[in-house]
Amino acid sequence: MDPALAALGEFGLINLIRQRVHQRSPGTILGIGDDAALLALPAGGGLLVTTDMLLEGIHFQWHWGRPRELGRKAMAVNVSDIAAMGGRPLHALLGLAIPPAGPSLADLEALLAGLEEEAATYGITLVGGDTCRSQSGLVLAVTLLGTPPPGQALRRSGARPGDGLWVTGMLGGAAAGLLALERGLRPGAPWPADIARPAWLGAAEEAAIQAAIAVHLAPVPRLAAGQALVGCATAMIDVSDGVASDAGHLCAESRVAARILAGRIPIHPGAAAMGRLTGRDPLDLALRGGEDYELLFTTPTDPRPILGEVAPGLAVTRIGEVSAGQPVPRLAREDGREEILAGGFDHLRVSG
Ligand code: ADP
Ligand code: MG
């Protein structure tokens, strides 16, 4: 354990967190410091509750550095779940397990600053958590509470035959960023001397790879977009495991079929570059890579005017349509072949 952290101790660290946390969300009667937080129930009833963990060795490697981005991501992936319901995030809890050979006090401070930064961006107050020693890697487990939109939360189950299937942003960036990090590329760093640089890889491709690394390290949850889609989208899910998997969930919950056009998938330019560099199919990175934290949704209308207002510059693409039939997504390739779209990231199915 870092001596500075050991000197501070568990309660010193909790105190430090308590001092750094700002009250932002309405309804925090008691935050950090008592046995439990006390929150006023939101008027109108209904509470959205979600939790997502980030584990060292599974979701990130400590040697990639960037503790600030890690703190941001721990919050962002939870905000993405609230966004996918069309809700508003309010209060967060942080479960923190720290390995002895892990972060220094300075690293933890950077991590907490990133978490607070993200909380500030979305109006969230950290109201509690738990702090333990870890026998393996660093664990960050954020729980986020929020309010559903007036009317009804946007579920996975409302898609209807005839709806268009749409996605925000670009896909495959996070997977490409992960490939780049695994190969030794680092954010903002020049091309490593020990990695062969092919002749086709110019400044534009390198910038695209850097953008993909940024998506992986610090994804931007589509909160404003999710909220604006209330009343427009019939069903919504955030793309955490890849469209292949997440469109599958949407079809299963809505009991509808979907036809996705391969040629319409908005492939992140970093996925195109990393695909070429590693021999991976960029379309496969886009459909099965996961962690892009974009929104996948269905609607009978054109969502672009609405999203253009709240999220100018955010790509919005119609990638297919919903129909009646076997509740699975199908992928229509440009050569006319069609196949059931399956796969995507599954924590319990990965080998090794
Ligand atoms: P208890 O032993 O009763 O669970 P703790 O000592 O774990 O109490 O926690 C004391 C207070 O500090 C509680 O309000 C708890 O929510 C808060 N807390 C503990 N760890 C964290 C953390 N990592 N982030 C935010 N708040 C925390
Ligand atoms: Mg506790």
Short mmCIF file of C-alpha atoms and ligand atoms in Angstrom, two decimals:
data_model
loop_
_atom_site.label_atom_id
_atom_site.label_comp_id
_atom_site.label_asym_id
_atom_site.label_seq_id
_atom_site.Cartn_x
_atom_site.Cartn_y
_atom_site.Cartn_z
CA MET A 1 0.00 0.00 0.00
CA ASP A 2 1.21 3.50 -0.79
CA PRO A 3 2.51 4.84 2.57
CA ALA A 4 0.54 8.08 2.14
CA LEU A 5 -2.64 6.06 1.65
CA ALA A 6 -1.83 3.75 4.57
CA ALA A 7 -1.20 6.78 6.77
CA LEU A 8 -4.54 8.25 5.78
CA GLY A 9 -6.37 4.97 6.38
CA GLU A 10 -9.87 3.98 5.37
CA PHE A 11 -11.59 6.70 7.35
CA GLY A 12 -9.11 9.33 6.29
CA LEU A 13 -9.81 8.46 2.67
CA ILE A 14 -13.57 8.55 3.25
CA ASN A 15 -13.14 11.96 4.87
CA LEU A 16 -11.12 13.15 1.93
CA ILE A 17 -13.88 11.96 -0.44
CA ARG A 18 -16.46 13.68 1.75
CA GLN A 19 -14.57 16.97 1.60
CA ARG A 20 -14.19 16.85 -2.17
CA VAL A 21 -17.79 15.98 -2.98
CA HIS A 22 -20.20 18.72 -3.96
CA GLN A 23 -23.92 18.66 -3.36
CA ARG A 24 -25.66 19.09 -6.68
CA SER A 25 -28.84 17.08 -6.88
CA PRO A 26 -32.02 18.07 -5.07
CA GLY A 27 -33.24 15.72 -2.37
CA THR A 28 -29.97 14.93 -0.56
CA ILE A 29 -30.92 15.18 3.11
CA LEU A 30 -27.87 13.25 4.35
CA GLY A 31 -24.92 12.36 2.18
CA ILE A 32 -21.57 10.77 3.09
CA GLY A 33 -20.90 10.37 6.81
CA ASP A 34 -23.74 8.45 8.43
CA ASP A 35 -24.59 4.76 8.25
CA ALA A 36 -26.78 5.35 5.23
CA ALA A 37 -27.62 8.27 3.02
CA LEU A 38 -31.05 9.84 3.42
CA LEU A 39 -32.73 11.04 0.26
CA ALA A 40 -36.08 12.70 -0.31
CA LEU A 41 -38.24 10.56 -2.55
CA PRO A 42 -38.79 12.25 -5.90
CA ALA A 43 -42.25 13.73 -6.35
CA GLY A 44 -44.48 11.59 -8.49
CA GLY A 45 -42.84 8.41 -7.31
CA GLY A 46 -40.61 6.11 -9.27
CA LEU A 47 -36.87 5.76 -8.97
CA LEU A 48 -34.42 4.50 -11.56
CA VAL A 49 -31.63 2.44 -9.99
CA THR A 50 -28.66 1.02 -11.83
CA THR A 51 -25.20 -0.30 -11.04
CA ASP A 52 -22.14 -1.04 -13.18
CA MET A 53 -18.72 -2.20 -12.08
CA LEU A 54 -15.30 -1.54 -13.54
CA LEU A 55 -12.75 -4.22 -12.65
CA GLU A 56 -9.02 -4.06 -13.12
CA GLY A 57 -7.92 -6.77 -15.55
CA ILE A 58 -11.43 -7.09 -16.97
CA HIS A 59 -12.46 -3.58 -17.96
CA PHE A 60 -9.15 -1.78 -17.69
CA GLN A 61 -5.46 -2.27 -17.02
CA TRP A 62 -3.89 -0.10 -14.37
CA HIS A 63 -0.71 0.30 -16.43
CA TRP A 64 -2.66 2.22 -19.09
CA GLY A 65 -2.52 5.08 -16.60
CA ARG A 66 -5.23 7.72 -16.78
CA PRO A 67 -6.86 7.39 -13.35
CA ARG A 68 -8.88 10.54 -14.02
CA GLU A 69 -10.50 8.99 -17.10
CA LEU A 70 -11.14 5.82 -15.10
CA GLY A 71 -13.08 7.80 -12.50
CA ARG A 72 -15.04 9.53 -15.25
CA LYS A 73 -15.82 6.23 -16.95
CA ALA A 74 -17.03 4.59 -13.73
CA MET A 75 -19.69 7.30 -13.51
CA ALA A 76 -20.32 7.64 -17.27
CA VAL A 77 -21.26 3.99 -17.85
CA ASN A 78 -23.94 4.35 -15.17
CA VAL A 79 -25.20 7.65 -16.58
CA SER A 80 -25.56 5.83 -19.89
CA ASP A 81 -28.01 3.37 -18.30
CA ILE A 82 -30.14 6.21 -16.91
CA ALA A 83 -29.94 7.92 -20.33
CA ALA A 84 -31.23 4.76 -22.00
CA MET A 85 -34.36 4.98 -19.84
CA GLY A 86 -34.83 8.66 -20.71
CA GLY A 87 -34.25 9.55 -17.06
CA ARG A 88 -32.32 12.08 -15.01
CA PRO A 89 -29.45 10.92 -12.77
CA LEU A 90 -29.37 12.29 -9.22
CA HIS A 91 -27.44 10.36 -6.56
CA ALA A 92 -24.48 8.00 -6.78
CA LEU A 93 -22.78 5.50 -4.48
CA LEU A 94 -19.19 4.38 -4.94
CA GLY A 95 -17.94 0.93 -3.95
CA LEU A 96 -14.17 1.07 -3.94
CA ALA A 97 -11.84 -1.91 -3.42
CA ILE A 98 -8.15 -0.98 -3.37
CA PRO A 99 -5.35 -3.54 -3.84
CA PRO A 100 -2.17 -3.09 -1.77
CA ALA A 101 0.02 -2.90 -4.88
CA GLY A 102 -2.46 -0.60 -6.56
CA PRO A 103 -3.03 3.09 -6.84
CA SER A 104 -1.14 5.66 -4.87
CA LEU A 105 -3.02 8.31 -2.92
CA ALA A 106 -2.30 10.73 -5.77
CA ASP A 107 -3.79 8.28 -8.28
CA LEU A 108 -6.88 7.85 -6.14
CA GLU A 109 -7.24 11.61 -5.85
CA ALA A 110 -7.09 11.89 -9.65
CA LEU A 111 -9.63 9.09 -9.97
CA LEU A 112 -11.98 10.80 -7.53
CA ALA A 113 -11.52 14.11 -9.32
CA GLY A 114 -12.55 12.43 -12.58
CA LEU A 115 -15.59 10.91 -10.91
CA GLU A 116 -16.58 14.29 -9.46
CA GLU A 117 -15.99 15.96 -12.82
CA GLU A 118 -18.43 13.59 -14.45
CA ALA A 119 -20.86 13.99 -11.56
CA ALA A 120 -20.70 17.76 -12.02
CA THR A 121 -21.37 17.44 -15.75
CA TYR A 122 -24.62 15.56 -15.13
CA GLY A 123 -25.75 17.16 -11.85
CA ILE A 124 -25.05 14.12 -9.68
CA THR A 125 -24.17 14.03 -5.96
CA LEU A 126 -22.04 11.24 -4.51
CA VAL A 127 -23.97 10.35 -1.36
CA GLY A 128 -22.13 7.29 -0.08
CA GLY A 129 -20.27 4.11 -0.79
CA ASP A 130 -17.99 1.56 0.74
CA THR A 131 -14.22 1.29 0.91
CA CYS A 132 -12.32 -2.00 1.24
CA ARG A 133 -8.96 -3.57 0.62
CA SER A 134 -8.87 -5.81 -2.46
CA GLN A 135 -6.99 -9.11 -2.73
CA SER A 136 -6.84 -8.84 -6.50
CA GLY A 137 -7.32 -5.74 -8.61
CA LEU A 138 -8.89 -2.34 -8.22
CA VAL A 139 -12.70 -2.42 -8.24
CA LEU A 140 -14.96 0.55 -8.87
CA ALA A 141 -18.64 -0.17 -8.42
CA VAL A 142 -20.92 2.81 -8.93
CA THR A 143 -24.63 2.69 -8.19
CA LEU A 144 -26.69 5.48 -9.65
CA LEU A 145 -30.17 6.61 -8.69
CA GLY A 146 -32.32 8.86 -10.81
CA THR A 147 -35.82 9.84 -11.76
CA PRO A 148 -37.70 8.44 -14.72
CA PRO A 149 -39.05 10.90 -17.26
CA PRO A 150 -42.53 12.28 -16.68
CA GLY A 151 -44.91 9.83 -18.24
CA GLN A 152 -42.99 6.61 -18.58
CA ALA A 153 -39.42 5.38 -18.64
CA LEU A 154 -38.23 4.24 -22.05
CA ARG A 155 -37.99 0.47 -21.98
CA ARG A 156 -36.48 -2.14 -24.21
CA SER A 157 -39.91 -3.59 -24.80
CA GLY A 158 -41.83 -1.00 -26.83
CA ALA A 159 -40.58 -1.56 -30.40
CA ARG A 160 -43.33 -2.10 -32.99
CA PRO A 161 -43.25 -3.52 -36.53
CA GLY A 162 -42.71 -0.66 -38.95
CA ASP A 163 -40.47 1.34 -36.56
CA GLY A 164 -37.06 2.40 -37.80
CA LEU A 165 -34.01 1.18 -35.86
CA TRP A 166 -31.61 4.00 -35.13
CA VAL A 167 -28.29 4.50 -33.40
CA THR A 168 -26.48 7.61 -32.14
CA GLY A 169 -22.79 8.26 -32.78
CA MET A 170 -20.25 5.90 -34.31
CA LEU A 171 -19.72 2.25 -33.42
CA GLY A 172 -16.58 0.22 -32.83
CA GLY A 173 -14.54 3.11 -31.46
CA ALA A 174 -14.25 1.68 -27.96
CA ALA A 175 -13.25 -1.77 -29.25
CA ALA A 176 -10.69 -0.22 -31.57
CA GLY A 177 -9.36 1.89 -28.71
CA LEU A 178 -9.00 -1.23 -26.58
CA LEU A 179 -7.07 -2.99 -29.37
CA ALA A 180 -4.81 0.05 -29.64
CA LEU A 181 -4.18 0.18 -25.88
CA GLU A 182 -3.46 -3.56 -25.84
CA ARG A 183 -0.93 -3.05 -28.62
CA GLY A 184 0.88 -0.43 -26.55
CA LEU A 185 -0.50 2.78 -28.05
CA ARG A 186 -1.19 5.46 -25.47
CA PRO A 187 -3.44 8.51 -25.47
CA GLY A 188 -1.70 11.57 -26.78
CA ALA A 189 1.60 9.71 -27.19
CA PRO A 190 3.51 9.48 -30.46
CA TRP A 191 3.48 6.20 -32.39
CA PRO A 192 5.58 3.67 -30.39
CA ALA A 193 8.92 2.83 -31.96
CA ASP A 194 8.39 -0.92 -31.46
CA ILE A 195 5.15 -1.10 -33.47
CA ALA A 196 5.55 -1.33 -37.24
CA ARG A 197 3.81 1.60 -38.86
CA PRO A 198 2.32 0.69 -42.23
CA ALA A 199 2.70 3.12 -45.15
CA TRP A 200 -1.07 3.67 -45.42
CA LEU A 201 -1.32 4.93 -41.85
CA GLY A 202 -1.26 8.70 -42.14
CA ALA A 203 -2.02 11.53 -39.75
CA ALA A 204 -5.78 11.15 -40.28
CA GLU A 205 -5.70 7.43 -39.37
CA GLU A 206 -3.53 8.12 -36.33
CA ALA A 207 -5.96 10.83 -35.18
CA ALA A 208 -8.84 8.37 -35.67
CA ILE A 209 -7.04 5.77 -33.53
CA GLN A 210 -6.43 8.41 -30.85
CA ALA A 211 -10.14 9.30 -30.96
CA ALA A 212 -10.99 5.62 -30.54
CA ILE A 213 -8.68 5.38 -27.50
CA ALA A 214 -10.51 8.38 -26.04
CA VAL A 215 -13.86 6.63 -26.56
CA HIS A 216 -12.57 3.58 -24.72
CA LEU A 217 -11.04 5.48 -21.82
CA ALA A 218 -13.78 8.06 -21.34
CA PRO A 219 -17.01 7.37 -23.21
CA VAL A 220 -19.58 10.17 -23.37
CA PRO A 221 -23.02 9.03 -22.19
CA ARG A 222 -25.85 10.33 -24.38
CA LEU A 223 -27.92 11.79 -21.58
CA ALA A 224 -29.48 14.77 -23.37
CA ALA A 225 -30.25 12.59 -26.39
CA GLY A 226 -31.86 9.92 -24.23
CA GLN A 227 -34.05 12.44 -22.46
CA ALA A 228 -35.06 14.13 -25.72
CA LEU A 229 -36.14 10.80 -27.18
CA VAL A 230 -38.89 10.38 -24.59
CA GLY A 231 -42.14 10.60 -26.55
CA CYS A 232 -40.32 9.84 -29.81
CA ALA A 233 -38.60 6.48 -29.27
CA THR A 234 -40.74 3.41 -28.69
CA ALA A 235 -37.88 1.36 -27.21
CA MET A 236 -34.28 2.13 -26.25
CA ILE A 237 -31.12 0.45 -24.94
CA ASP A 238 -27.57 1.71 -24.53
CA VAL A 239 -24.90 -0.04 -26.57
CA SER A 240 -22.70 -1.51 -23.86
CA ASP A 241 -22.08 -5.01 -25.24
CA GLY A 242 -22.30 -4.24 -28.96
CA VAL A 243 -25.27 -3.73 -31.29
CA ALA A 244 -25.34 -7.46 -32.12
CA SER A 245 -26.08 -8.28 -28.51
CA ASP A 246 -28.05 -5.15 -27.58
CA ALA A 247 -30.34 -5.29 -30.66
CA GLY A 248 -30.93 -8.89 -29.60
CA HIS A 249 -32.12 -7.74 -26.17
CA LEU A 250 -34.37 -5.13 -27.73
CA CYS A 251 -35.92 -7.68 -30.12
CA ALA A 252 -36.39 -10.25 -27.36
CA GLU A 253 -38.02 -7.78 -24.95
CA SER A 254 -40.23 -6.23 -27.66
CA ARG A 255 -40.98 -9.61 -29.30
CA VAL A 256 -40.21 -8.25 -32.73
CA ALA A 257 -37.72 -8.97 -35.50
CA ALA A 258 -35.25 -6.41 -36.80
CA ARG A 259 -33.34 -6.18 -40.08
CA ILE A 260 -30.05 -4.33 -39.84
CA LEU A 261 -28.31 -3.18 -43.01
CA ALA A 262 -24.56 -3.79 -42.78
CA GLY A 263 -23.87 -0.92 -45.17
CA ARG A 264 -25.60 1.53 -42.85
CA ILE A 265 -23.56 0.79 -39.73
CA PRO A 266 -21.70 3.98 -38.78
CA ILE A 267 -18.23 2.52 -38.31
CA HIS A 268 -15.91 4.68 -36.21
CA PRO A 269 -12.90 5.72 -38.34
CA GLY A 270 -10.63 4.40 -35.59
CA ALA A 271 -12.25 0.97 -36.00
CA ALA A 272 -11.55 1.10 -39.73
CA ALA A 273 -7.88 1.94 -39.04
CA MET A 274 -7.39 -0.59 -36.23
CA GLY A 275 -9.21 -3.21 -38.29
CA ARG A 276 -6.77 -2.70 -41.13
CA LEU A 277 -3.82 -2.72 -38.75
CA THR A 278 -4.80 -5.91 -36.94
CA GLY A 279 -6.70 -7.86 -39.60
CA ARG A 280 -9.96 -7.57 -37.68
CA ASP A 281 -13.14 -6.82 -39.58
CA PRO A 282 -14.15 -3.21 -38.75
CA LEU A 283 -17.83 -4.15 -39.12
CA ASP A 284 -17.32 -6.88 -36.54
CA LEU A 285 -15.67 -4.39 -34.16
CA ALA A 286 -18.64 -2.06 -34.69
CA LEU A 287 -21.29 -4.75 -34.12
CA ARG A 288 -19.67 -6.88 -31.43
CA GLY A 289 -17.02 -4.74 -29.75
CA GLY A 290 -19.20 -3.07 -27.16
CA GLU A 291 -18.52 -0.25 -24.70
CA ASP A 292 -19.44 2.51 -27.15
CA TYR A 293 -22.26 3.67 -24.85
CA GLU A 294 -24.30 5.01 -27.75
CA LEU A 295 -28.10 4.71 -27.80
CA LEU A 296 -29.90 2.15 -29.94
CA PHE A 297 -33.60 2.92 -30.31
CA THR A 298 -36.71 2.42 -32.40
CA THR A 299 -39.18 5.03 -33.57
CA PRO A 300 -41.87 5.37 -36.21
CA THR A 301 -40.76 8.94 -36.93
CA ASP A 302 -37.53 10.73 -37.89
CA PRO A 303 -35.66 11.54 -34.64
CA ARG A 304 -33.08 13.80 -36.29
CA PRO A 305 -34.85 17.15 -35.82
CA ILE A 306 -35.23 16.43 -32.08
CA LEU A 307 -31.68 15.18 -31.58
CA GLY A 308 -30.23 17.92 -33.77
CA GLU A 309 -31.50 20.41 -31.23
CA VAL A 310 -30.20 18.83 -28.02
CA ALA A 311 -27.08 17.16 -29.42
CA PRO A 312 -25.87 19.11 -32.42
CA GLY A 313 -23.05 17.33 -34.20
CA LEU A 314 -24.04 13.92 -32.88
CA ALA A 315 -24.46 11.43 -35.75
CA VAL A 316 -27.87 9.74 -35.84
CA THR A 317 -28.22 6.84 -38.25
CA ARG A 318 -31.12 4.66 -39.32
CA ILE A 319 -29.48 1.25 -39.45
CA GLY A 320 -32.53 -0.89 -40.10
CA GLU A 321 -36.15 -1.52 -39.34
CA VAL A 322 -38.41 -3.49 -37.06
CA SER A 323 -40.81 -6.13 -38.38
CA ALA A 324 -42.99 -8.92 -37.09
CA GLY A 325 -41.34 -12.31 -36.83
CA GLN A 326 -38.82 -14.39 -34.91
CA PRO A 327 -37.61 -11.99 -32.16
CA VAL A 328 -33.98 -11.71 -33.31
CA PRO A 329 -32.03 -9.16 -35.33
CA ARG A 330 -30.85 -10.17 -38.81
CA LEU A 331 -27.93 -8.63 -40.62
CA ALA A 332 -28.39 -7.91 -44.33
CA ARG A 333 -24.98 -7.81 -46.02
CA GLU A 334 -24.33 -5.66 -49.03
CA ASP A 335 -23.86 -8.75 -51.22
CA GLY A 336 -27.42 -9.86 -50.42
CA ARG A 337 -26.56 -12.48 -47.80
CA GLU A 338 -28.64 -12.34 -44.64
CA GLU A 339 -27.84 -13.94 -41.31
CA ILE A 340 -29.05 -13.90 -37.74
CA LEU A 341 -26.96 -11.32 -35.91
CA ALA A 342 -25.54 -12.80 -32.73
CA GLY A 343 -22.47 -12.37 -30.57
CA GLY A 344 -21.32 -9.34 -28.67
CA PHE A 345 -19.50 -9.30 -25.37
CA ASP A 346 -20.56 -11.85 -22.74
CA HIS A 347 -18.60 -11.85 -19.46
CA LEU A 348 -19.34 -15.49 -18.71
CA ARG A 349 -18.69 -16.80 -22.21
CA VAL A 350 -15.30 -15.25 -22.87
CA SER A 351 -12.52 -17.83 -22.88
CA GLY A 352 -9.55 -17.69 -20.55
P1 ADP B 1 -20.33 1.36 7.68
O1 ADP B 1 -19.20 0.63 8.32
O2 ADP B 1 -21.46 1.73 8.56
O3 ADP B 1 -20.75 0.75 6.37
P2 ADP B 1 -18.45 3.07 6.43
O4 ADP B 1 -17.33 3.34 7.33
O5 ADP B 1 -18.30 2.03 5.37
O6 ADP B 1 -19.72 2.79 7.30
O7 ADP B 1 -18.87 4.40 5.71
C1 ADP B 1 -18.99 5.61 6.39
C2 ADP B 1 -19.60 6.63 5.51
O8 ADP B 1 -18.76 6.89 4.41
C3 ADP B 1 -20.93 6.21 4.91
O9 ADP B 1 -21.73 7.36 4.78
C4 ADP B 1 -20.56 5.70 3.56
O10 ADP B 1 -21.61 5.80 2.63
C5 ADP B 1 -19.40 6.62 3.21
N1 ADP B 1 -18.41 5.99 2.28
C6 ADP B 1 -17.62 4.94 2.53
N2 ADP B 1 -16.86 4.64 1.46
C7 ADP B 1 -17.18 5.54 0.50
C8 ADP B 1 -16.77 5.76 -0.84
N3 ADP B 1 -15.86 4.99 -1.44
N4 ADP B 1 -17.33 6.77 -1.54
C9 ADP B 1 -18.27 7.53 -0.96
N5 ADP B 1 -18.70 7.40 0.30
C10 ADP B 1 -18.18 6.41 1.03
MG MG B 2 -19.52 0.42 4.82
#
